[in-house]
Amino acid sequence: MKTALGTLLAGLLIALPAQAWEVGEFRHGMSRAEVDQALKTWNFSKTLSVGNDGLLVYDPPSHPAGRRFLFTFCNGSLVAFDQEVSPAFRHFVIIASNYANLYGNPLKVIPDTSVIASGEKSLLAMFWRKGADYMGVKYVLYPSSEQLSMTWQISNNCWQAPR
């Protein structure tokens, strides 16, 4: 009886889907080649490698879509995806409120202020956790602009998530 129960329990655990974020065609664990292939249908204006582990794809400011994605890889696998959205503090509040309604209080809040070449930079980031996944929203205020992005991350061996 105990063996049958143990086998049933093990089978149920194996059958559970793995926790991994998926945003559109992009999902945790994809290789760089798989991301490149999926991006072909998006027709971004620019593609830029960021170090050995990042890929930035974007449209110029004059483009009506104004899309901007950042993919971060660890040991050849996709571990983080950032999508910029129209920067406005109001949008930050809406996104954070939606996440709080779905996932409860944030797991981590990062307030940071620093000085960069053009002046003061202020960051407010909030992260929630669901299984092994981290979902977050980041709002950055620069001296002459602002940036708002949604991020999806998973723990990895290259850096501590969430960041």
PDB file of C-alpha atoms in Angstrom:
ATOM      1  CA  MET A   1       0.000   0.000   0.000  1.00  0.00           C
ATOM      2  CA  LYS A   2       2.773   2.431   0.960  1.00  0.00           C
ATOM      3  CA  THR A   3       4.670   1.608  -2.245  1.00  0.00           C
ATOM      4  CA  ALA A   4       1.588   2.221  -4.396  1.00  0.00           C
ATOM      5  CA  LEU A   5       0.879   5.498  -2.624  1.00  0.00           C
ATOM      6  CA  GLY A   6       4.510   6.588  -2.985  1.00  0.00           C
ATOM      7  CA  THR A   7       4.503   5.690  -6.692  1.00  0.00           C
ATOM      8  CA  LEU A   8       1.245   7.599  -7.231  1.00  0.00           C
ATOM      9  CA  LEU A   9       2.610  10.663  -5.419  1.00  0.00           C
ATOM     10  CA  ALA A  10       5.876  10.561  -7.413  1.00  0.00           C
ATOM     11  CA  GLY A  11       3.897  10.235 -10.648  1.00  0.00           C
ATOM     12  CA  LEU A  12       1.787  13.263  -9.784  1.00  0.00           C
ATOM     13  CA  LEU A  13       4.863  15.334  -8.988  1.00  0.00           C
ATOM     14  CA  ILE A  14       6.503  14.372 -12.288  1.00  0.00           C
ATOM     15  CA  ALA A  15       3.306  15.194 -14.176  1.00  0.00           C
ATOM     16  CA  LEU A  16       3.110  18.726 -12.758  1.00  0.00           C
ATOM     17  CA  PRO A  17       4.216  21.322 -15.271  1.00  0.00           C
ATOM     18  CA  ALA A  18       7.576  22.927 -14.618  1.00  0.00           C
ATOM     19  CA  GLN A  19       7.402  26.473 -13.353  1.00  0.00           C
ATOM     20  CA  ALA A  20       8.769  28.662 -16.125  1.00  0.00           C
ATOM     21  CA  TRP A  21       7.628  31.984 -17.469  1.00  0.00           C
ATOM     22  CA  GLU A  22       6.409  32.342 -21.010  1.00  0.00           C
ATOM     23  CA  VAL A  23       5.730  35.690 -22.657  1.00  0.00           C
ATOM     24  CA  GLY A  24       4.445  35.449 -26.219  1.00  0.00           C
ATOM     25  CA  GLU A  25       6.807  33.149 -28.102  1.00  0.00           C
ATOM     26  CA  PHE A  26       9.581  33.674 -25.566  1.00  0.00           C
ATOM     27  CA  ARG A  27      10.028  31.276 -22.667  1.00  0.00           C
ATOM     28  CA  HIS A  28      12.600  30.487 -20.031  1.00  0.00           C
ATOM     29  CA  GLY A  29      15.308  28.113 -21.204  1.00  0.00           C
ATOM     30  CA  MET A  30      15.266  29.029 -24.914  1.00  0.00           C
ATOM     31  CA  SER A  31      18.646  29.070 -26.643  1.00  0.00           C
ATOM     32  CA  ARG A  32      19.954  32.204 -28.365  1.00  0.00           C
ATOM     33  CA  ALA A  33      19.254  30.563 -31.744  1.00  0.00           C
ATOM     34  CA  GLU A  34      15.624  29.868 -30.738  1.00  0.00           C
ATOM     35  CA  VAL A  35      15.154  33.486 -29.626  1.00  0.00           C
ATOM     36  CA  ASP A  36      16.714  34.725 -32.894  1.00  0.00           C
ATOM     37  CA  GLN A  37      14.334  32.492 -34.864  1.00  0.00           C
ATOM     38  CA  ALA A  38      11.272  33.696 -32.928  1.00  0.00           C
ATOM     39  CA  LEU A  39      12.333  37.323 -33.430  1.00  0.00           C
ATOM     40  CA  LYS A  40      12.297  37.015 -37.224  1.00  0.00           C
ATOM     41  CA  THR A  41       8.520  37.490 -37.323  1.00  0.00           C
ATOM     42  CA  TRP A  42       8.679  40.623 -35.141  1.00  0.00           C
ATOM     43  CA  ASN A  43      10.610  42.735 -37.703  1.00  0.00           C
ATOM     44  CA  PHE A  44      12.491  44.905 -35.226  1.00  0.00           C
ATOM     45  CA  SER A  45      14.521  47.743 -36.734  1.00  0.00           C
ATOM     46  CA  LYS A  46      17.675  47.138 -34.682  1.00  0.00           C
ATOM     47  CA  THR A  47      19.387  44.209 -32.968  1.00  0.00           C
ATOM     48  CA  LEU A  48      22.318  44.748 -30.637  1.00  0.00           C
ATOM     49  CA  SER A  49      24.349  42.224 -28.662  1.00  0.00           C
ATOM     50  CA  VAL A  50      24.914  43.380 -25.093  1.00  0.00           C
ATOM     51  CA  GLY A  51      28.043  41.688 -23.787  1.00  0.00           C
ATOM     52  CA  ASN A  52      28.226  37.909 -23.994  1.00  0.00           C
ATOM     53  CA  ASP A  53      24.847  37.288 -22.405  1.00  0.00           C
ATOM     54  CA  GLY A  54      22.413  39.914 -23.667  1.00  0.00           C
ATOM     55  CA  LEU A  55      20.413  40.769 -26.751  1.00  0.00           C
ATOM     56  CA  LEU A  56      18.611  44.091 -27.180  1.00  0.00           C
ATOM     57  CA  VAL A  57      16.063  44.460 -29.981  1.00  0.00           C
ATOM     58  CA  TYR A  58      14.281  47.742 -30.587  1.00  0.00           C
ATOM     59  CA  ASP A  59      12.677  50.197 -32.940  1.00  0.00           C
ATOM     60  CA  PRO A  60      13.886  53.806 -33.248  1.00  0.00           C
ATOM     61  CA  PRO A  61      11.960  56.510 -31.351  1.00  0.00           C
ATOM     62  CA  SER A  62      10.316  57.620 -34.592  1.00  0.00           C
ATOM     63  CA  HIS A  63       8.754  54.161 -35.118  1.00  0.00           C
ATOM     64  CA  PRO A  64       5.059  54.099 -34.091  1.00  0.00           C
ATOM     65  CA  ALA A  65       5.360  50.779 -32.207  1.00  0.00           C
ATOM     66  CA  GLY A  66       8.302  51.941 -30.089  1.00  0.00           C
ATOM     67  CA  ARG A  67       9.118  48.355 -29.064  1.00  0.00           C
ATOM     68  CA  ARG A  68      12.150  47.442 -26.975  1.00  0.00           C
ATOM     69  CA  PHE A  69      13.003  43.958 -25.635  1.00  0.00           C
ATOM     70  CA  LEU A  70      16.054  42.846 -23.669  1.00  0.00           C
ATOM     71  CA  PHE A  71      16.893  39.140 -23.475  1.00  0.00           C
ATOM     72  CA  THR A  72      19.432  37.894 -20.911  1.00  0.00           C
ATOM     73  CA  PHE A  73      21.060  34.479 -21.204  1.00  0.00           C
ATOM     74  CA  CYS A  74      22.975  32.350 -18.706  1.00  0.00           C
ATOM     75  CA  ASN A  75      25.083  29.444 -19.968  1.00  0.00           C
ATOM     76  CA  GLY A  76      23.278  29.640 -23.306  1.00  0.00           C
ATOM     77  CA  SER A  77      19.722  29.616 -21.897  1.00  0.00           C
ATOM     78  CA  LEU A  78      17.245  32.474 -21.652  1.00  0.00           C
ATOM     79  CA  VAL A  79      16.824  33.443 -17.980  1.00  0.00           C
ATOM     80  CA  ALA A  80      15.358  36.956 -18.192  1.00  0.00           C
ATOM     81  CA  PHE A  81      13.166  38.993 -20.510  1.00  0.00           C
ATOM     82  CA  ASP A  82      12.487  42.722 -20.166  1.00  0.00           C
ATOM     83  CA  GLN A  83       9.849  44.542 -22.186  1.00  0.00           C
ATOM     84  CA  GLU A  84       9.720  48.314 -22.132  1.00  0.00           C
ATOM     85  CA  VAL A  85       6.316  49.956 -22.152  1.00  0.00           C
ATOM     86  CA  SER A  86       5.238  53.563 -22.536  1.00  0.00           C
ATOM     87  CA  PRO A  87       6.959  55.341 -19.638  1.00  0.00           C
ATOM     88  CA  ALA A  88       4.566  57.057 -17.259  1.00  0.00           C
ATOM     89  CA  PHE A  89       4.319  56.766 -13.488  1.00  0.00           C
ATOM     90  CA  ARG A  90       0.593  56.143 -13.912  1.00  0.00           C
ATOM     91  CA  HIS A  91       1.417  53.017 -15.956  1.00  0.00           C
ATOM     92  CA  PHE A  92       3.830  51.889 -13.227  1.00  0.00           C
ATOM     93  CA  VAL A  93       1.050  52.150 -10.634  1.00  0.00           C
ATOM     94  CA  ILE A  94      -1.396  50.184 -12.830  1.00  0.00           C
ATOM     95  CA  ILE A  95       1.093  47.370 -13.511  1.00  0.00           C
ATOM     96  CA  ALA A  96       2.191  47.162  -9.848  1.00  0.00           C
ATOM     97  CA  SER A  97      -1.452  47.141  -8.729  1.00  0.00           C
ATOM     98  CA  ASN A  98      -2.308  44.337 -11.142  1.00  0.00           C
ATOM     99  CA  TYR A  99       0.654  42.238  -9.926  1.00  0.00           C
ATOM    100  CA  ALA A 100      -0.280  42.899  -6.292  1.00  0.00           C
ATOM    101  CA  ASN A 101      -3.847  41.742  -6.980  1.00  0.00           C
ATOM    102  CA  LEU A 102      -2.538  38.571  -8.646  1.00  0.00           C
ATOM    103  CA  TYR A 103       0.434  37.699  -6.417  1.00  0.00           C
ATOM    104  CA  GLY A 104      -0.003  39.613  -3.145  1.00  0.00           C
ATOM    105  CA  ASN A 105       2.590  41.887  -1.614  1.00  0.00           C
ATOM    106  CA  PRO A 106       5.889  42.232  -3.469  1.00  0.00           C
ATOM    107  CA  LEU A 107       8.678  39.852  -2.492  1.00  0.00           C
ATOM    108  CA  LYS A 108      11.319  42.514  -3.047  1.00  0.00           C
ATOM    109  CA  VAL A 109      11.283  46.295  -3.492  1.00  0.00           C
ATOM    110  CA  ILE A 110      14.379  48.104  -4.756  1.00  0.00           C
ATOM    111  CA  PRO A 111      14.508  51.876  -4.288  1.00  0.00           C
ATOM    112  CA  ASP A 112      17.772  53.374  -5.561  1.00  0.00           C
ATOM    113  CA  THR A 113      19.123  56.805  -6.361  1.00  0.00           C
ATOM    114  CA  SER A 114      22.490  57.454  -7.957  1.00  0.00           C
ATOM    115  CA  VAL A 115      24.331  60.094  -9.913  1.00  0.00           C
ATOM    116  CA  ILE A 116      25.184  59.501 -13.564  1.00  0.00           C
ATOM    117  CA  ALA A 117      26.980  61.751 -16.064  1.00  0.00           C
ATOM    118  CA  SER A 118      23.823  63.689 -16.948  1.00  0.00           C
ATOM    119  CA  GLY A 119      22.549  64.044 -13.371  1.00  0.00           C
ATOM    120  CA  GLU A 120      20.441  62.067 -10.917  1.00  0.00           C
ATOM    121  CA  LYS A 121      18.985  58.640 -11.702  1.00  0.00           C
ATOM    122  CA  SER A 122      16.160  57.260  -9.538  1.00  0.00           C
ATOM    123  CA  LEU A 123      14.902  53.669  -9.694  1.00  0.00           C
ATOM    124  CA  LEU A 124      11.906  52.006  -8.106  1.00  0.00           C
ATOM    125  CA  ALA A 125      11.538  48.289  -8.824  1.00  0.00           C
ATOM    126  CA  MET A 126       9.088  45.753  -7.390  1.00  0.00           C
ATOM    127  CA  PHE A 127       9.217  41.975  -7.777  1.00  0.00           C
ATOM    128  CA  TRP A 128       6.745  39.178  -7.117  1.00  0.00           C
ATOM    129  CA  ARG A 129       7.369  35.450  -7.095  1.00  0.00           C
ATOM    130  CA  LYS A 130       5.297  32.587  -8.453  1.00  0.00           C
ATOM    131  CA  GLY A 131       7.055  29.238  -8.081  1.00  0.00           C
ATOM    132  CA  ALA A 132      10.554  29.686  -9.494  1.00  0.00           C
ATOM    133  CA  ASP A 133       9.511  32.719 -11.556  1.00  0.00           C
ATOM    134  CA  TYR A 134      10.011  36.371 -10.680  1.00  0.00           C
ATOM    135  CA  MET A 135       7.810  39.002 -12.290  1.00  0.00           C
ATOM    136  CA  GLY A 136       8.580  42.636 -11.814  1.00  0.00           C
ATOM    137  CA  VAL A 137       8.103  46.208 -12.868  1.00  0.00           C
ATOM    138  CA  LYS A 138      10.881  48.828 -12.965  1.00  0.00           C
ATOM    139  CA  TYR A 139      10.481  52.582 -13.231  1.00  0.00           C
ATOM    140  CA  VAL A 140      13.601  54.682 -13.833  1.00  0.00           C
ATOM    141  CA  LEU A 141      13.602  58.458 -13.802  1.00  0.00           C
ATOM    142  CA  TYR A 142      16.550  60.114 -15.579  1.00  0.00           C
ATOM    143  CA  PRO A 143      17.273  63.876 -15.729  1.00  0.00           C
ATOM    144  CA  SER A 144      15.637  64.235 -19.147  1.00  0.00           C
ATOM    145  CA  SER A 145      13.663  61.012 -19.645  1.00  0.00           C
ATOM    146  CA  GLU A 146      12.013  58.059 -17.957  1.00  0.00           C
ATOM    147  CA  GLN A 147      11.873  54.312 -18.573  1.00  0.00           C
ATOM    148  CA  LEU A 148       9.280  51.712 -17.593  1.00  0.00           C
ATOM    149  CA  SER A 149       9.772  48.003 -18.115  1.00  0.00           C
ATOM    150  CA  MET A 150       8.187  44.738 -17.116  1.00  0.00           C
ATOM    151  CA  THR A 151      10.582  41.904 -16.366  1.00  0.00           C
ATOM    152  CA  TRP A 152      10.384  38.133 -16.079  1.00  0.00           C
ATOM    153  CA  GLN A 153      13.299  36.264 -14.508  1.00  0.00           C
ATOM    154  CA  ILE A 154      14.197  32.873 -13.117  1.00  0.00           C
ATOM    155  CA  SER A 155      16.947  31.847 -10.691  1.00  0.00           C
ATOM    156  CA  ASN A 156      20.175  30.984 -12.470  1.00  0.00           C
ATOM    157  CA  ASN A 157      23.899  30.393 -11.917  1.00  0.00           C
ATOM    158  CA  CYS A 158      25.062  33.708 -13.422  1.00  0.00           C
ATOM    159  CA  TRP A 159      23.428  36.294 -11.128  1.00  0.00           C
ATOM    160  CA  GLN A 160      20.986  36.437  -8.248  1.00  0.00           C
ATOM    161  CA  ALA A 161      17.363  36.893  -9.276  1.00  0.00           C
ATOM    162  CA  PRO A 162      15.509  39.103  -8.997  1.00  0.00           C
ATOM    163  CA  ARG A 163      17.564  42.067 -10.069  1.00  0.00           C
TER     164      ARG A 163
END
